[in-house]
């Protein structure tokens, strides 16, 4: 018995379905070398983030902002003034002027920009939805020769993050950050 009056025909190609099944078969994991240092930043209501001039993490939430060191996870500054934080976000929601030091930084997030998705040496971050609506973050080096999509890719275990996700590399490519409303997951390269 057909419960739907107008059942839709599958619109994905065989190639797309095979790709989907390949991704769904991948295990959630930590990133590969050289992304060995992990920091989890617990927060709530995070809406955007960015990197200050020293590549510290700036998390912007409905209750202010914080600055955290990416290698140690040490919170360097926290301001709970939500009005001041809102006032320092640009009208196009692409920059934030940090109140404690007046640095203007680019931001990415749910209503902001999209972050840096590739490094100079070919590491690439991609947000995919193999188990929609659950987001997954795919990390791979696209400069590996010969390159084949997914062959050497990792799907990062997002730990405590769920729901909407944004991801981006720091400007130097030394750190990668995955942001959700519940905080951030940060990986840094071994030095």
PDB file of C-alpha atoms in Angstrom:
ATOM      1  CA  UNK A   1       0.000   0.000   0.000  1.00  0.00           C
ATOM      2  CA  UNK A   2       1.401   3.386  -1.006  1.00  0.00           C
ATOM      3  CA  UNK A   3       0.991   5.939   1.796  1.00  0.00           C
ATOM      4  CA  UNK A   4       2.006   8.828  -0.439  1.00  0.00           C
ATOM      5  CA  UNK A   5      -0.224  10.181  -3.176  1.00  0.00           C
ATOM      6  CA  UNK A   6       2.696  11.376  -5.302  1.00  0.00           C
ATOM      7  CA  UNK A   7       5.795   9.350  -4.427  1.00  0.00           C
ATOM      8  CA  UNK A   8       8.924  11.045  -5.719  1.00  0.00           C
ATOM      9  CA  UNK A   9      11.374   9.263  -7.896  1.00  0.00           C
ATOM     10  CA  UNK A  10      15.003   9.161  -6.741  1.00  0.00           C
ATOM     11  CA  UNK A  11      16.710  12.149  -8.337  1.00  0.00           C
ATOM     12  CA  UNK A  12      20.282  11.368  -7.287  1.00  0.00           C
ATOM     13  CA  UNK A  13      22.523   9.695  -9.832  1.00  0.00           C
ATOM     14  CA  UNK A  14      24.109   6.299  -9.247  1.00  0.00           C
ATOM     15  CA  UNK A  15      27.446   8.084  -8.784  1.00  0.00           C
ATOM     16  CA  UNK A  16      25.942  10.356  -6.102  1.00  0.00           C
ATOM     17  CA  UNK A  17      24.336   7.434  -4.275  1.00  0.00           C
ATOM     18  CA  UNK A  18      27.614   5.479  -4.344  1.00  0.00           C
ATOM     19  CA  UNK A  19      29.438   8.527  -2.982  1.00  0.00           C
ATOM     20  CA  UNK A  20      26.846   8.862  -0.220  1.00  0.00           C
ATOM     21  CA  UNK A  21      27.241   5.202   0.748  1.00  0.00           C
ATOM     22  CA  UNK A  22      31.041   5.542   0.793  1.00  0.00           C
ATOM     23  CA  UNK A  23      30.813   8.489   3.166  1.00  0.00           C
ATOM     24  CA  UNK A  24      28.249   6.755   5.388  1.00  0.00           C
ATOM     25  CA  UNK A  25      30.612   3.776   5.712  1.00  0.00           C
ATOM     26  CA  UNK A  26      33.463   5.959   7.048  1.00  0.00           C
ATOM     27  CA  UNK A  27      34.271   5.863  10.760  1.00  0.00           C
ATOM     28  CA  UNK A  28      34.186   9.029  12.854  1.00  0.00           C
ATOM     29  CA  UNK A  29      37.740   9.785  13.917  1.00  0.00           C
ATOM     30  CA  UNK A  30      40.223  12.378  15.058  1.00  0.00           C
ATOM     31  CA  UNK A  31      42.033  14.224  12.292  1.00  0.00           C
ATOM     32  CA  UNK A  32      45.191  12.603  10.898  1.00  0.00           C
ATOM     33  CA  UNK A  33      48.759  13.851  11.345  1.00  0.00           C
ATOM     34  CA  UNK A  34      49.746  16.659  11.631  1.00  0.00           C
ATOM     35  CA  UNK A  35      46.494  17.719  13.391  1.00  0.00           C
ATOM     36  CA  UNK A  36      47.410  16.216  16.780  1.00  0.00           C
ATOM     37  CA  UNK A  37      46.591  18.857  19.391  1.00  0.00           C
ATOM     38  CA  UNK A  38      42.913  18.903  20.423  1.00  0.00           C
ATOM     39  CA  UNK A  39      41.108  21.533  22.486  1.00  0.00           C
ATOM     40  CA  UNK A  40      37.405  21.508  23.350  1.00  0.00           C
ATOM     41  CA  UNK A  41      35.889  24.869  24.266  1.00  0.00           C
ATOM     42  CA  UNK A  42      32.569  24.467  26.055  1.00  0.00           C
ATOM     43  CA  UNK A  43      30.146  27.342  25.553  1.00  0.00           C
ATOM     44  CA  UNK A  44      26.494  27.966  24.821  1.00  0.00           C
ATOM     45  CA  UNK A  45      24.654  30.082  22.313  1.00  0.00           C
ATOM     46  CA  UNK A  46      27.711  30.517  20.077  1.00  0.00           C
ATOM     47  CA  UNK A  47      26.748  32.275  16.872  1.00  0.00           C
ATOM     48  CA  UNK A  48      30.066  33.314  15.303  1.00  0.00           C
ATOM     49  CA  UNK A  49      33.804  33.053  15.749  1.00  0.00           C
ATOM     50  CA  UNK A  50      37.078  34.275  14.348  1.00  0.00           C
ATOM     51  CA  UNK A  51      40.803  34.565  14.924  1.00  0.00           C
ATOM     52  CA  UNK A  52      42.502  37.571  16.513  1.00  0.00           C
ATOM     53  CA  UNK A  53      45.836  38.861  15.148  1.00  0.00           C
ATOM     54  CA  UNK A  54      47.730  36.255  17.237  1.00  0.00           C
ATOM     55  CA  UNK A  55      45.377  33.485  16.043  1.00  0.00           C
ATOM     56  CA  UNK A  56      43.631  33.148  19.376  1.00  0.00           C
ATOM     57  CA  UNK A  57      40.019  32.023  19.072  1.00  0.00           C
ATOM     58  CA  UNK A  58      37.280  34.605  19.497  1.00  0.00           C
ATOM     59  CA  UNK A  59      33.879  33.032  20.214  1.00  0.00           C
ATOM     60  CA  UNK A  60      30.846  35.301  19.985  1.00  0.00           C
ATOM     61  CA  UNK A  61      27.634  34.236  21.689  1.00  0.00           C
ATOM     62  CA  UNK A  62      24.333  35.618  22.855  1.00  0.00           C
ATOM     63  CA  UNK A  63      26.000  36.332  26.196  1.00  0.00           C
ATOM     64  CA  UNK A  64      29.149  38.181  25.124  1.00  0.00           C
ATOM     65  CA  UNK A  65      32.463  36.976  23.746  1.00  0.00           C
ATOM     66  CA  UNK A  66      35.603  35.145  24.817  1.00  0.00           C
ATOM     67  CA  UNK A  67      39.203  34.841  23.638  1.00  0.00           C
ATOM     68  CA  UNK A  68      40.873  31.432  24.006  1.00  0.00           C
ATOM     69  CA  UNK A  69      44.389  30.228  23.224  1.00  0.00           C
ATOM     70  CA  UNK A  70      44.086  27.383  20.640  1.00  0.00           C
ATOM     71  CA  UNK A  71      46.994  25.185  21.817  1.00  0.00           C
ATOM     72  CA  UNK A  72      46.320  25.191  25.567  1.00  0.00           C
ATOM     73  CA  UNK A  73      42.595  25.979  25.656  1.00  0.00           C
ATOM     74  CA  UNK A  74      43.340  28.691  28.235  1.00  0.00           C
ATOM     75  CA  UNK A  75      40.598  31.325  28.265  1.00  0.00           C
ATOM     76  CA  UNK A  76      42.429  34.631  28.079  1.00  0.00           C
ATOM     77  CA  UNK A  77      39.446  36.964  28.227  1.00  0.00           C
ATOM     78  CA  UNK A  78      35.687  36.763  28.799  1.00  0.00           C
ATOM     79  CA  UNK A  79      33.211  39.624  28.534  1.00  0.00           C
ATOM     80  CA  UNK A  80      29.547  38.927  29.315  1.00  0.00           C
ATOM     81  CA  UNK A  81      28.275  42.281  28.015  1.00  0.00           C
ATOM     82  CA  UNK A  82      25.980  41.121  25.213  1.00  0.00           C
ATOM     83  CA  UNK A  83      25.033  44.664  24.166  1.00  0.00           C
ATOM     84  CA  UNK A  84      28.666  45.733  23.817  1.00  0.00           C
ATOM     85  CA  UNK A  85      29.385  42.556  21.834  1.00  0.00           C
ATOM     86  CA  UNK A  86      26.446  43.165  19.492  1.00  0.00           C
ATOM     87  CA  UNK A  87      27.481  46.787  19.006  1.00  0.00           C
ATOM     88  CA  UNK A  88      30.944  45.691  17.855  1.00  0.00           C
ATOM     89  CA  UNK A  89      29.692  43.352  15.109  1.00  0.00           C
ATOM     90  CA  UNK A  90      29.583  45.036  11.696  1.00  0.00           C
ATOM     91  CA  UNK A  91      26.264  45.585   9.938  1.00  0.00           C
ATOM     92  CA  UNK A  92      27.083  42.901   7.352  1.00  0.00           C
ATOM     93  CA  UNK A  93      28.082  40.511  10.175  1.00  0.00           C
ATOM     94  CA  UNK A  94      31.482  39.821   8.598  1.00  0.00           C
ATOM     95  CA  UNK A  95      33.756  41.627  11.069  1.00  0.00           C
ATOM     96  CA  UNK A  96      33.982  42.126  14.819  1.00  0.00           C
ATOM     97  CA  UNK A  97      35.925  44.834  16.634  1.00  0.00           C
ATOM     98  CA  UNK A  98      37.160  43.179  19.828  1.00  0.00           C
ATOM     99  CA  UNK A  99      36.208  45.529  22.694  1.00  0.00           C
ATOM    100  CA  UNK A 100      39.194  44.760  24.939  1.00  0.00           C
ATOM    101  CA  UNK A 101      41.860  45.613  22.335  1.00  0.00           C
ATOM    102  CA  UNK A 102      40.063  47.251  19.356  1.00  0.00           C
ATOM    103  CA  UNK A 103      41.355  44.658  16.877  1.00  0.00           C
ATOM    104  CA  UNK A 104      39.009  44.293  13.923  1.00  0.00           C
ATOM    105  CA  UNK A 105      38.767  40.659  12.824  1.00  0.00           C
ATOM    106  CA  UNK A 106      36.895  38.688  10.186  1.00  0.00           C
ATOM    107  CA  UNK A 107      34.256  36.360  11.610  1.00  0.00           C
ATOM    108  CA  UNK A 108      32.344  33.349  10.375  1.00  0.00           C
ATOM    109  CA  UNK A 109      29.295  31.643  11.771  1.00  0.00           C
ATOM    110  CA  UNK A 110      25.617  30.984  11.396  1.00  0.00           C
ATOM    111  CA  UNK A 111      24.796  34.533  10.278  1.00  0.00           C
ATOM    112  CA  UNK A 112      28.320  35.588   9.369  1.00  0.00           C
ATOM    113  CA  UNK A 113      30.953  34.567   6.801  1.00  0.00           C
ATOM    114  CA  UNK A 114      31.943  31.042   5.940  1.00  0.00           C
ATOM    115  CA  UNK A 115      35.534  30.702   7.173  1.00  0.00           C
ATOM    116  CA  UNK A 116      38.708  29.594   5.406  1.00  0.00           C
ATOM    117  CA  UNK A 117      38.215  26.139   3.881  1.00  0.00           C
ATOM    118  CA  UNK A 118      41.646  25.375   2.411  1.00  0.00           C
ATOM    119  CA  UNK A 119      45.254  25.907   3.505  1.00  0.00           C
ATOM    120  CA  UNK A 120      48.206  26.829   1.316  1.00  0.00           C
ATOM    121  CA  UNK A 121      49.467  23.230   1.543  1.00  0.00           C
ATOM    122  CA  UNK A 122      46.136  21.718   0.477  1.00  0.00           C
ATOM    123  CA  UNK A 123      44.263  20.747   3.641  1.00  0.00           C
ATOM    124  CA  UNK A 124      40.561  21.139   2.953  1.00  0.00           C
ATOM    125  CA  UNK A 125      37.531  21.308   5.274  1.00  0.00           C
ATOM    126  CA  UNK A 126      34.073  20.503   3.944  1.00  0.00           C
ATOM    127  CA  UNK A 127      30.789  20.337   5.841  1.00  0.00           C
ATOM    128  CA  UNK A 128      28.667  17.517   4.461  1.00  0.00           C
ATOM    129  CA  UNK A 129      25.379  15.861   5.429  1.00  0.00           C
ATOM    130  CA  UNK A 130      25.592  12.090   4.887  1.00  0.00           C
ATOM    131  CA  UNK A 131      23.097  11.592   7.738  1.00  0.00           C
ATOM    132  CA  UNK A 132      21.013  14.732   7.221  1.00  0.00           C
ATOM    133  CA  UNK A 133      20.175  16.737   9.286  1.00  0.00           C
ATOM    134  CA  UNK A 134      23.319  15.761  11.237  1.00  0.00           C
ATOM    135  CA  UNK A 135      26.351  17.636   9.900  1.00  0.00           C
ATOM    136  CA  UNK A 136      29.754  16.036   9.427  1.00  0.00           C
ATOM    137  CA  UNK A 137      33.129  17.659   8.804  1.00  0.00           C
ATOM    138  CA  UNK A 138      35.336  16.112   6.148  1.00  0.00           C
ATOM    139  CA  UNK A 139      39.090  16.817   6.319  1.00  0.00           C
ATOM    140  CA  UNK A 140      41.486  15.826   3.567  1.00  0.00           C
ATOM    141  CA  UNK A 141      44.582  17.006   1.768  1.00  0.00           C
ATOM    142  CA  UNK A 142      43.622  17.730  -1.827  1.00  0.00           C
ATOM    143  CA  UNK A 143      47.262  18.170  -2.934  1.00  0.00           C
ATOM    144  CA  UNK A 144      48.058  14.473  -2.470  1.00  0.00           C
ATOM    145  CA  UNK A 145      48.978  12.996  -5.855  1.00  0.00           C
ATOM    146  CA  UNK A 146      47.131  11.281  -7.367  1.00  0.00           C
ATOM    147  CA  UNK A 147      44.105  12.845  -5.699  1.00  0.00           C
ATOM    148  CA  UNK A 148      40.856  10.922  -5.391  1.00  0.00           C
ATOM    149  CA  UNK A 149      37.909  12.381  -3.484  1.00  0.00           C
ATOM    150  CA  UNK A 150      37.471  10.627  -0.094  1.00  0.00           C
ATOM    151  CA  UNK A 151      40.418   8.240  -0.604  1.00  0.00           C
ATOM    152  CA  UNK A 152      42.489   9.770   2.226  1.00  0.00           C
ATOM    153  CA  UNK A 153      39.717  11.762   3.910  1.00  0.00           C
ATOM    154  CA  UNK A 154      38.709  11.717   7.561  1.00  0.00           C
ATOM    155  CA  UNK A 155      35.304  12.467   9.018  1.00  0.00           C
ATOM    156  CA  UNK A 156      35.976  14.210  12.308  1.00  0.00           C
ATOM    157  CA  UNK A 157      34.230  13.009  15.447  1.00  0.00           C
ATOM    158  CA  UNK A 158      32.480  16.197  16.580  1.00  0.00           C
ATOM    159  CA  UNK A 159      32.429  15.153  20.257  1.00  0.00           C
ATOM    160  CA  UNK A 160      29.795  17.263  22.002  1.00  0.00           C
ATOM    161  CA  UNK A 161      28.831  19.434  19.026  1.00  0.00           C
ATOM    162  CA  UNK A 162      25.586  18.784  17.187  1.00  0.00           C
ATOM    163  CA  UNK A 163      23.090  20.730  15.158  1.00  0.00           C
ATOM    164  CA  UNK A 164      24.364  23.405  12.808  1.00  0.00           C
ATOM    165  CA  UNK A 165      28.122  23.451  12.280  1.00  0.00           C
ATOM    166  CA  UNK A 166      30.621  25.895  10.755  1.00  0.00           C
ATOM    167  CA  UNK A 167      34.310  25.223  10.232  1.00  0.00           C
ATOM    168  CA  UNK A 168      37.391  27.116   9.163  1.00  0.00           C
ATOM    169  CA  UNK A 169      41.173  27.263   9.290  1.00  0.00           C
ATOM    170  CA  UNK A 170      43.152  30.040  10.958  1.00  0.00           C
ATOM    171  CA  UNK A 171      44.786  32.490   8.510  1.00  0.00           C
ATOM    172  CA  UNK A 172      48.186  30.746   8.844  1.00  0.00           C
ATOM    173  CA  UNK A 173      46.635  27.297   8.399  1.00  0.00           C
ATOM    174  CA  UNK A 174      48.115  26.204  11.742  1.00  0.00           C
ATOM    175  CA  UNK A 175      44.739  25.613  13.424  1.00  0.00           C
ATOM    176  CA  UNK A 176      41.300  24.412  12.405  1.00  0.00           C
ATOM    177  CA  UNK A 177      38.121  25.203  14.290  1.00  0.00           C
ATOM    178  CA  UNK A 178      34.729  23.521  14.192  1.00  0.00           C
ATOM    179  CA  UNK A 179      32.011  25.660  15.757  1.00  0.00           C
ATOM    180  CA  UNK A 180      28.554  24.763  16.955  1.00  0.00           C
ATOM    181  CA  UNK A 181      26.178  26.570  19.261  1.00  0.00           C
ATOM    182  CA  UNK A 182      27.602  24.450  22.109  1.00  0.00           C
ATOM    183  CA  UNK A 183      31.175  25.675  21.680  1.00  0.00           C
ATOM    184  CA  UNK A 184      34.148  24.784  19.537  1.00  0.00           C
ATOM    185  CA  UNK A 185      36.437  21.893  18.730  1.00  0.00           C
ATOM    186  CA  UNK A 186      39.947  23.014  17.769  1.00  0.00           C
ATOM    187  CA  UNK A 187      42.810  21.043  16.231  1.00  0.00           C
ATOM    188  CA  UNK A 188      46.325  22.398  15.796  1.00  0.00           C
ATOM    189  CA  UNK A 189      49.238  21.042  13.845  1.00  0.00           C
ATOM    190  CA  UNK A 190      52.190  19.506  15.651  1.00  0.00           C
ATOM    191  CA  UNK A 191      55.079  21.936  15.750  1.00  0.00           C
TER     192      UNK A 191
END
